[in-house]
């Protein structure tokens, strides 16, 4: 388990302010260089995360804040530590995605203070034996550069499913369970454990039979990862296109390498999370064209800006809301600022015209036929051919037949659909147990949409995390889902599992799961 650095004491500053300020400036620059070099070596998702961390080390506001504290007689280590702590508090207060970046700041602060002390930055202990890494949380710089030949799995006490640790672990196909309450009090170095990332469980001191079963499961995962890349299909040849979820064109190469047949969810808001004003049509056209070019001849489903709750975009909704997940988010926020929506649809149409990718465009948080009709009409007016709706609000599932009268397709966002069906904030650890897409209530809503898609002869995809769970992917197909989109790292496991069942078998498993009395029972029944 990596040990964090001791926080600095509050001995008064004795050295000269200017020279201490200079010492901090040098330490910040060295840490930024180090993180930049790690970024370049890491590539992929890790590169972006580490480049962001390097920027946090170079932020001039930090150096100004340190100066103020030095002028007030605080020593250099403490001034640096406190300046980052103040920054952290600001991010935490913003909540959601921004709050989860707070851990990244802690790591940068620790690295800078270690430089000032002339000691090594805290990191992952070296081991000759393969091991499960247990930590309070892991710095992105450590997660990104983990030795994957030795690290079998990762378990952290802090962090949520959208923390960088979780995102990077997923992108490296490293089994990880994050946010395990009381972890550090319960584990000791050298203890045997089984980490089941699919079930989100950590079993300490398991019996021999469980260890043997876990080894077999690991072998089959590794075999799936090295199986040949084929198009997604069931054992009877039924095609199920396997697509990737991406945030920018930087994700394209990795997704294609892992066999993505296109993009099932392009989260366009990820490009503009830090922006304080709406991006221009030109900026957006350039970004979308770059992504579509990378998927030339392939399907790309772009989602228009999903502002609100876990994805703050101040230029779309800056109001303080008591329950932002139930507030002006998704299509509601866009409709309230229609020019921003028009600009985005125009940029998407420009990108479509400039490339030969097959562009589909959908809106998040659509509740009913009226909202669908509004969005589809606007999309068509601005030159888009294939316009659809995300199914994230339970009402859209109940009204799926009406929605598909006007939408060209529906893509189910199971993350939000689960949060709204079970009325449990997807960001809140205390109700995380409800965030389970295996819940029969969620499955029954998926069935309603699948049936409506089949009757209308229109595609129904899934682009939430549920699609990345191989056993659930089979059930979803059995419920009428026609394509699956996920983090690229999950493609191999899902591809391998689909090949083990026919469509009739998938439908039979789905029927079993629909009759379950709980999520756990649905899982067990679908497993046979
Ligand atoms: C979802 O809600 O399932 C989804 C895919 O969208 P996001 O996770 O970006 O809200
Ligand atoms: Mg969503």
Coordinates of N, CA, C and O and ligand atoms in Angstrom, one line a residue, residues 265 267 303 306 310-311 329 364-365 390 392 413-417 419-420 426 463, ligand 2:
X265 N -21.3 6.3 -28.8 CA -21.5 7.5 -28.0 C -20.3 8.4 -28.0 O -19.3 8.1 -27.5
X267 N -19.3 11.7 -26.5 CA -19.8 12.7 -25.5 C -19.2 14.0 -25.8 O -18.2 14.4 -25.3
X303 N -23.6 12.7 -29.4 CA -24.7 13.2 -28.5 C -24.4 14.7 -28.4 O -23.3 15.2 -28.2
X306 N -24.5 17.5 -23.2 CA -25.2 17.0 -22.0 C -24.8 17.8 -20.8 O -23.9 17.4 -20.1
X310 N -23.6 15.9 -13.3 CA -22.2 15.5 -13.2 C -21.4 16.1 -14.3 O -20.1 15.9 -14.3
X311 N -22.0 16.8 -15.3 CA -21.2 17.4 -16.3 C -21.5 18.9 -16.4 O -22.2 19.3 -17.3
X329 N -31.2 20.1 -17.3 CA -30.0 19.4 -17.9 C -30.4 18.8 -19.2 O -31.6 18.8 -19.6
X364 N -29.6 14.0 -25.2 CA -29.8 13.4 -23.9 C -31.0 13.9 -23.1 O -31.5 14.9 -23.4
X365 N -31.5 13.0 -22.2 CA -32.5 13.4 -21.2 C -33.9 13.7 -21.9 O -34.6 14.5 -21.4
X390 N -31.9 9.8 -26.7 CA -31.3 8.9 -25.7 C -32.4 8.5 -24.7 O -33.2 9.4 -24.4
X392 N -33.0 7.9 -21.2 CA -32.4 8.0 -19.9 C -33.4 8.2 -18.8 O -33.2 8.0 -17.6
X413 N -29.2 5.1 -22.4 CA -28.2 5.5 -21.5 C -28.5 4.8 -20.1 O -29.2 5.4 -19.3
X414 N -28.0 3.6 -19.9 CA -28.4 2.9 -18.7 C -27.9 3.5 -17.4 O -28.4 3.2 -16.4
X415 N -26.8 4.3 -17.5 CA -26.3 5.0 -16.3 C -27.4 5.9 -15.7 O -27.8 5.8 -14.5
X416 N -27.9 6.8 -16.6 CA -29.0 7.7 -16.1 C -30.3 6.9 -15.9 O -31.1 7.2 -15.0
X417 N -30.6 6.0 -16.9 CA -31.9 5.3 -16.8 C -32.0 4.6 -15.4 O -33.0 4.6 -14.8
X419 N -30.3 5.5 -12.6 CA -30.4 6.5 -11.5 C -31.8 7.0 -11.4 O -32.3 7.2 -10.3
X420 N -32.5 7.3 -12.5 CA -33.8 7.8 -12.4 C -34.9 6.8 -12.1 O -35.9 7.1 -11.5
X426 N -26.5 8.9 -9.0 CA -25.4 8.0 -9.4 C -24.0 8.5 -8.9 O -23.1 7.7 -9.0
X463 N -25.7 2.5 -24.7 CA -24.4 3.1 -24.6 C -24.0 3.4 -23.2 O -23.0 4.1 -23.0
Ligands
LIG2 MG1 -26.5 10.0 -19.3

